[in-house]
Every structure is written in C-alpha cells, then in structure tokens.
Amino acid sequence: MADRSEASLRADIVEVGRRLYARGYTASNDGNISVRLDSSRLLMTPRSVCKGFMDPQMMCITDLAGVKLAGDRDPSSEMQMHLEVYRQRPDARAVVHAHPPIATAFAVAGIPLDRAVLAEVVTTLGSVPIADYATPSTKELPEAVRKYVRSHDGMLLANHGALTLGGDLFAAYYKMETIEHFAHISFVARMLGGERLLSREEVTRLQGLRGMYGIASPAPICPDPGPETDTADCQVVFAPSSPGTRLVTRAQTPGRMDAAGADAEIRLTYRELTALIEEAVRQLKS
Ligand SMILES: [Zn+2]
C-alpha cells in the first residue's frame, strides 16, 4: 500500500479519536492512536489530550525507537506499547488503544472473548485474549502485549482496556468496534442464559473462508486447544466438537472444554447448594 500523505493521516487520527470518544470508548484523556508515516517514522497522538477534540497539528512524530522528531507536545504515555506492536508486526500500519466499557469489563473480570459465537468474529479476529495485567505506561505493558500480538490483531489488557492493530487507521479502529460489539453481545447472551456455541467443525469451515475471501490473519485458529496449547502461536477459540452440527447448545465456562463436560456450567439455588453441602458434611461425619 502506498504511503498516504501526512496531512491525510493527521486528519484520519483526528477522525478516529472523535469516533472513539463519541462512542464512549474513551473517557477524559484516555486512549491513544498511532500510524506509520513511512518505514522509519510514526505519527502519534500526544499525551494528556481528549481524543474527541484533537486538532491535526497536535500530533507527534517519532522514530521507531520512540525518539521524538517533531511536535510541540510529548508523545502518548503508552508509546512503548505502540512501539512493541510495530516491532512485532511489520504488517501493522496503525494501532488503536481505548477503554471500551463492556470489553474492558470482560478484561476486568478476567474473561477473554474466545468463545466461538459469531461467524464474522471467528473469521476476522479469531479470538480476543487477555494480556496480563501491567502498570499502564510502564515497560511492563509492552512485555504483556508481546505474548499475543504476533498472533492476534486485537486483545484485552487485564484491568485496563483493549488494543487493536490493522493495515490502516480505520482497519485498526473497526477492530476496536468489533471487539466492543462482540463483548456487548456476549454479555447480553450470558444474561439471557448463555451463548449457543458454533461447533468445532463449523469453526474449521469458517477458517477456510479466510483464504477464500482473502481475510488476512496473523495466525491460524488452534485446531483443538487444550491446556498445553501455546496461545502465543495460534488463536484459541472454544468450540465443542459436534460432527454434523453447526450450533451446540451446551453453555460452557471459559475454562477448558472436554467431552465429559467437566467444566460445563450448572445452576443451583442457595437451598439446593446448602442441601448438597449439608449432605457432604453428614457423609464426612458418618
Ligand atoms: Zn489505557
């Protein structure tokens, strides 16, 4: 892709910031946005500005080591996280970080968005893992991101927010929209009693569509993820095997799924739970 002009990239950052703020994905001065200007320079939002009210002239230009080359303001406090993404992903031309509230709630609850629920999400993002908690704006954060960024275009940041990357600014921004939309749907579905999951066989079929439609993905979906699966090299999508079936009704916990359903969710009233405990105590005493 030919480099877009600096003026148009500055305008695109302003527009992406305006959308992030308008949709409530950032509050106050949260979030940051960057894009490759050329092979050796980045254009980046400055620190301590509201992303909803930026002006094209306030952006910073840095090199790939984070040294400021131009701009009146200092670059984003999360610059190191952006630099890490560009180091690990030569194909990434833009990075967006925000705190979309429902996706961030999943990140706070420690629940990755990795269930096979929506065909478009499986086909595009695959899964959305959670990078370990790291103190914002320290070098811990790029280290936490490094684990997943080679194989994922979007991830949650534990107790913090979300991070996406793409081939251009809007591609990275739209992935942020997709993550928040997916989180919202997942949340409501769980309130309604739990998602019906796509079967492993359907997920395999969807993965085949990536090639057919030319959807770029940094890594394949793990064929049958288990506790030993290295999630740095593939995208873990939880989908129970069910040959001949596209949807599986059984609700699952975010933990490992197996044929015995040892991790399947069950519902008990307090009275039933109390009775079970009393029964267990009685058997211990007898
Ligand atoms: Zn943040």
Short mmCIF file of C-alpha atoms and ligand atoms in Angstrom, two decimals:
data_model
loop_
_atom_site.label_atom_id
_atom_site.label_comp_id
_atom_site.label_asym_id
_atom_site.label_seq_id
_atom_site.Cartn_x
_atom_site.Cartn_y
_atom_site.Cartn_z
CA MET A 1 0.00 0.00 0.00
CA ALA A 2 1.34 3.43 -0.93
CA ASP A 3 2.05 5.77 1.97
CA ARG A 4 -0.78 8.20 2.46
CA SER A 5 0.10 11.86 2.81
CA GLU A 6 0.98 13.11 6.26
CA ALA A 7 -1.89 15.61 6.15
CA SER A 8 -4.46 12.90 5.44
CA LEU A 9 -3.06 10.65 8.19
CA ARG A 10 -3.25 13.53 10.69
CA ALA A 11 -6.87 14.07 9.65
CA ASP A 12 -7.60 10.32 9.99
CA ILE A 13 -6.19 10.24 13.55
CA VAL A 14 -8.44 13.18 14.48
CA GLU A 15 -11.45 11.37 13.00
CA VAL A 16 -10.67 8.05 14.72
CA GLY A 17 -10.23 9.91 18.03
CA ARG A 18 -13.54 11.68 17.54
CA ARG A 19 -15.29 8.34 16.92
CA LEU A 20 -13.64 6.65 19.93
CA TYR A 21 -14.81 9.47 22.18
CA ALA A 22 -18.28 9.77 20.61
CA ARG A 23 -18.90 6.05 21.15
CA GLY A 24 -17.74 6.20 24.76
CA TYR A 25 -14.68 4.04 24.12
CA THR A 26 -12.55 6.61 25.92
CA ALA A 27 -13.28 8.98 28.78
CA SER A 28 -11.39 12.16 29.53
CA ASN A 29 -7.84 11.82 28.10
CA ASP A 30 -7.84 8.01 27.80
CA GLY A 31 -6.61 6.11 24.78
CA ASN A 32 -4.02 6.65 22.09
CA ILE A 33 -3.67 6.23 18.34
CA SER A 34 -0.66 5.85 16.06
CA VAL A 35 0.11 5.17 12.40
CA ARG A 36 3.23 4.53 10.32
CA LEU A 37 4.16 7.63 8.34
CA ASP A 38 6.80 5.72 6.36
CA SER A 39 9.31 2.94 7.01
CA SER A 40 11.06 4.76 9.85
CA ARG A 41 8.60 7.23 11.39
CA LEU A 42 5.31 7.12 13.33
CA LEU A 43 2.62 9.73 13.73
CA MET A 44 1.06 9.52 17.20
CA THR A 45 -1.43 11.22 19.49
CA PRO A 46 0.17 13.39 22.19
CA ARG A 47 -0.27 12.64 25.89
CA SER A 48 -2.96 14.26 28.01
CA VAL A 49 -5.45 15.26 25.37
CA CYS A 50 -9.08 14.24 24.98
CA LYS A 51 -9.31 12.12 21.83
CA GLY A 52 -12.67 13.67 20.99
CA PHE A 53 -11.31 17.17 20.44
CA MET A 54 -7.93 16.82 18.75
CA ASP A 55 -6.51 19.01 16.05
CA PRO A 56 -4.27 17.65 13.25
CA GLN A 57 -1.37 19.88 14.26
CA MET A 58 -1.07 18.48 17.80
CA MET A 59 0.27 15.04 16.71
CA CYS A 60 3.85 13.94 17.42
CA ILE A 61 6.27 12.32 15.01
CA THR A 62 8.67 9.76 16.48
CA ASP A 63 11.09 7.23 15.12
CA LEU A 64 10.61 3.50 15.74
CA ALA A 65 12.65 3.75 18.95
CA GLY A 66 10.32 6.41 20.32
CA VAL A 67 12.60 9.41 19.89
CA LYS A 68 10.51 12.49 19.17
CA LEU A 69 11.35 14.04 15.81
CA ALA A 70 8.63 16.68 15.58
CA GLY A 71 5.69 18.09 17.51
CA ASP A 72 5.17 20.61 20.29
CA ARG A 73 3.78 18.05 22.72
CA ASP A 74 5.13 14.83 24.17
CA PRO A 75 4.01 11.56 22.61
CA SER A 76 1.42 9.29 24.22
CA SER A 77 2.26 7.83 27.62
CA GLU A 78 1.58 4.40 26.07
CA MET A 79 4.07 4.95 23.27
CA GLN A 80 6.13 1.91 24.33
CA MET A 81 3.15 -0.36 23.82
CA HIS A 82 2.65 1.01 20.30
CA LEU A 83 6.37 0.62 19.51
CA GLU A 84 6.23 -3.00 20.63
CA VAL A 85 3.33 -3.70 18.25
CA TYR A 86 5.25 -2.20 15.30
CA ARG A 87 8.37 -4.17 16.25
CA GLN A 88 6.50 -7.47 16.42
CA ARG A 89 4.19 -6.88 13.48
CA PRO A 90 5.80 -5.44 10.34
CA ASP A 91 2.37 -5.71 8.68
CA ALA A 92 0.74 -3.40 11.26
CA ARG A 93 0.42 0.15 9.96
CA ALA A 94 -1.81 1.52 12.71
CA VAL A 95 -2.53 0.89 16.40
CA VAL A 96 -5.52 1.96 18.49
CA HIS A 97 -5.80 1.70 22.28
CA ALA A 98 -9.01 2.56 24.13
CA HIS A 99 -11.13 1.57 27.13
CA PRO A 100 -14.46 0.50 25.58
CA PRO A 101 -16.56 -0.20 28.67
CA ILE A 102 -18.07 -3.64 28.03
CA ALA A 103 -14.89 -5.16 26.57
CA THR A 104 -12.95 -3.56 29.43
CA ALA A 105 -15.41 -5.12 31.90
CA PHE A 106 -14.50 -8.54 30.43
CA ALA A 107 -10.83 -7.56 30.87
CA VAL A 108 -11.55 -6.58 34.49
CA ALA A 109 -13.47 -9.79 35.15
CA GLY A 110 -10.63 -11.83 33.62
CA ILE A 111 -12.88 -13.33 30.93
CA PRO A 112 -11.31 -13.50 27.44
CA LEU A 113 -13.55 -13.12 24.38
CA ASP A 114 -12.62 -16.50 22.99
CA ARG A 115 -15.86 -18.41 22.53
CA ALA A 116 -16.99 -19.34 19.03
CA VAL A 117 -20.16 -17.28 18.93
CA LEU A 118 -20.26 -15.00 15.88
CA ALA A 119 -19.13 -16.19 12.45
CA GLU A 120 -17.69 -12.78 11.45
CA VAL A 121 -15.62 -12.56 14.61
CA VAL A 122 -14.26 -16.09 14.22
CA THR A 123 -13.40 -15.33 10.59
CA THR A 124 -11.75 -11.97 11.24
CA LEU A 125 -10.32 -11.59 14.75
CA GLY A 126 -10.41 -15.27 15.70
CA SER A 127 -10.14 -14.84 19.45
CA VAL A 128 -9.53 -11.87 21.72
CA PRO A 129 -7.22 -12.98 24.57
CA ILE A 130 -6.32 -11.01 27.70
CA ALA A 131 -2.76 -9.75 28.09
CA ASP A 132 -1.59 -9.99 31.71
CA TYR A 133 -2.07 -7.00 33.96
CA ALA A 134 0.71 -4.46 33.72
CA THR A 135 1.03 -0.99 35.16
CA PRO A 136 -0.05 1.44 32.43
CA SER A 137 2.71 3.50 30.80
CA THR A 138 5.50 1.29 32.21
CA LYS A 139 7.62 -1.14 30.21
CA GLU A 140 5.60 -3.99 31.74
CA LEU A 141 2.76 -3.23 29.36
CA PRO A 142 4.68 -3.84 26.10
CA GLU A 143 6.01 -7.05 27.67
CA ALA A 144 2.47 -8.21 28.46
CA VAL A 145 1.30 -7.37 24.93
CA ARG A 146 4.25 -9.15 23.28
CA LYS A 147 2.89 -12.59 24.17
CA TYR A 148 -0.21 -12.28 21.99
CA VAL A 149 0.50 -9.61 19.43
CA ARG A 150 2.21 -11.84 16.88
CA SER A 151 -0.88 -14.00 16.51
CA HIS A 152 -3.76 -11.60 17.29
CA ASP A 153 -5.00 -8.33 15.78
CA GLY A 154 -6.93 -7.42 18.93
CA MET A 155 -6.58 -8.16 22.62
CA LEU A 156 -7.89 -7.11 26.00
CA LEU A 157 -5.49 -5.65 28.55
CA ALA A 158 -6.24 -7.00 32.03
CA ASN A 159 -7.93 -4.40 34.27
CA HIS A 160 -7.24 -1.74 31.69
CA GLY A 161 -8.77 -1.75 28.20
CA ALA A 162 -8.24 -3.05 24.68
CA LEU A 163 -5.67 -2.83 21.89
CA THR A 164 -6.13 -3.32 18.15
CA LEU A 165 -3.91 -3.05 15.09
CA GLY A 166 -4.53 -3.01 11.37
CA GLY A 167 -3.31 -2.27 7.87
CA ASP A 168 -4.53 1.32 8.22
CA LEU A 169 -6.04 3.55 10.89
CA PHE A 170 -9.63 2.71 10.12
CA ALA A 171 -8.93 -1.03 9.98
CA ALA A 172 -7.47 -0.81 13.50
CA TYR A 173 -10.40 1.35 14.65
CA TYR A 174 -13.02 -1.01 13.20
CA LYS A 175 -11.43 -3.91 15.06
CA MET A 176 -11.96 -1.93 18.26
CA GLU A 177 -15.62 -1.51 17.29
CA THR A 178 -15.88 -5.25 16.59
CA ILE A 179 -14.38 -6.14 19.97
CA GLU A 180 -16.79 -3.89 21.86
CA HIS A 181 -19.76 -5.10 19.79
CA PHE A 182 -18.76 -8.73 20.39
CA ALA A 183 -18.34 -8.05 24.11
CA HIS A 184 -21.77 -6.41 24.28
CA ILE A 185 -23.47 -9.33 22.51
CA SER A 186 -21.60 -11.87 24.63
CA PHE A 187 -22.61 -10.07 27.81
CA VAL A 188 -26.30 -9.88 26.92
CA ALA A 189 -26.31 -13.52 25.73
CA ARG A 190 -24.89 -14.58 29.09
CA MET A 191 -27.61 -12.60 30.86
CA LEU A 192 -30.12 -14.48 28.72
CA GLY A 193 -28.79 -17.84 29.85
CA GLY A 194 -25.58 -18.33 27.86
CA GLU A 195 -24.39 -18.48 24.29
CA ARG A 196 -25.02 -21.34 21.92
CA LEU A 197 -21.56 -22.04 20.54
CA LEU A 198 -20.51 -22.76 16.99
CA SER A 199 -19.22 -26.32 16.70
CA ARG A 200 -15.52 -27.02 16.14
CA GLU A 201 -16.44 -28.31 12.67
CA GLU A 202 -18.16 -25.02 11.84
CA VAL A 203 -15.16 -23.06 13.12
CA THR A 204 -12.92 -25.10 10.79
CA ARG A 205 -15.26 -24.24 7.91
CA LEU A 206 -15.14 -20.53 8.85
CA GLN A 207 -11.38 -20.62 9.00
CA GLY A 208 -11.45 -21.89 5.39
CA LEU A 209 -13.37 -18.75 4.43
CA ARG A 210 -10.41 -16.60 5.44
CA GLY A 211 -8.49 -17.91 2.45
CA MET A 212 -11.48 -17.75 0.14
CA TYR A 213 -12.20 -14.09 0.94
CA GLY A 214 -8.58 -13.03 1.36
CA ILE A 215 -9.03 -12.13 5.03
CA ALA A 216 -5.57 -11.53 6.45
CA SER A 217 -4.95 -13.21 9.78
CA PRO A 218 -1.66 -13.33 11.65
CA ALA A 219 -2.20 -16.91 12.87
CA PRO A 220 -4.50 -19.90 12.42
CA ILE A 221 -7.16 -20.94 14.89
CA CYS A 222 -5.83 -23.73 17.12
CA PRO A 223 -7.36 -26.97 15.81
CA ASP A 224 -8.29 -28.31 19.23
CA PRO A 225 -6.96 -26.08 22.00
CA GLY A 226 -6.15 -27.67 25.32
CA PRO A 227 -4.32 -26.66 28.49
CA GLU A 228 -0.97 -27.27 26.77
CA THR A 229 -1.74 -25.17 23.71
CA ASP A 230 0.71 -22.32 23.21
CA THR A 231 -1.62 -19.37 22.81
CA ALA A 232 1.21 -17.22 21.51
CA ASP A 233 1.29 -19.13 18.23
CA CYS A 234 -2.37 -19.60 17.39
CA GLN A 235 -5.81 -18.23 18.16
CA VAL A 236 -7.65 -20.19 20.83
CA VAL A 237 -11.35 -20.37 20.01
CA PHE A 238 -13.51 -22.50 22.28
CA ALA A 239 -15.85 -24.60 20.17
CA PRO A 240 -17.00 -28.09 21.19
CA SER A 241 -16.64 -30.85 18.62
CA SER A 242 -20.03 -31.92 17.35
CA PRO A 243 -19.82 -33.58 13.93
CA GLY A 244 -22.79 -32.78 11.72
CA THR A 245 -23.94 -29.93 13.97
CA ARG A 246 -23.24 -26.26 13.45
CA LEU A 247 -24.52 -24.99 16.78
CA VAL A 248 -24.02 -26.56 20.18
CA THR A 249 -26.46 -25.66 22.93
CA ARG A 250 -24.39 -26.59 25.95
CA ALA A 251 -23.23 -23.44 27.74
CA GLN A 252 -19.56 -23.54 28.62
CA THR A 253 -17.35 -21.89 31.12
CA PRO A 254 -14.33 -20.02 29.79
CA GLY A 255 -12.15 -22.88 31.01
CA ARG A 256 -11.09 -25.92 29.05
CA MET A 257 -13.87 -27.83 27.35
CA ASP A 258 -13.76 -31.56 27.14
CA ALA A 259 -16.03 -34.36 26.10
CA ALA A 260 -17.02 -35.12 29.68
CA GLY A 261 -18.20 -31.57 30.14
CA ALA A 262 -16.38 -31.27 33.45
CA ASP A 263 -16.32 -27.51 33.11
CA ALA A 264 -19.89 -27.09 31.95
CA GLU A 265 -21.88 -24.52 33.89
CA ILE A 266 -24.59 -25.67 36.26
CA ARG A 267 -27.18 -23.64 38.16
CA LEU A 268 -28.21 -24.25 41.75
CA THR A 269 -30.41 -22.32 44.13
CA TYR A 270 -28.93 -21.45 47.52
CA ARG A 271 -31.28 -24.01 49.07
CA GLU A 272 -30.00 -26.75 46.74
CA LEU A 273 -26.41 -25.73 47.37
CA THR A 274 -26.93 -25.71 51.14
CA ALA A 275 -28.54 -29.16 50.95
CA LEU A 276 -25.58 -30.50 48.96
CA ILE A 277 -23.10 -29.11 51.47
CA GLU A 278 -25.07 -30.43 54.44
CA GLU A 279 -25.24 -33.85 52.78
CA ALA A 280 -21.47 -33.84 52.16
CA VAL A 281 -20.78 -32.84 55.79
CA ARG A 282 -23.13 -35.55 57.03
CA GLN A 283 -21.27 -38.18 54.96
CA LEU A 284 -17.91 -36.95 56.29
CA LYS A 285 -19.10 -37.33 59.88
CA SER A 286 -20.62 -40.77 59.35
ZN ZN B 1 -5.23 2.93 28.57
#
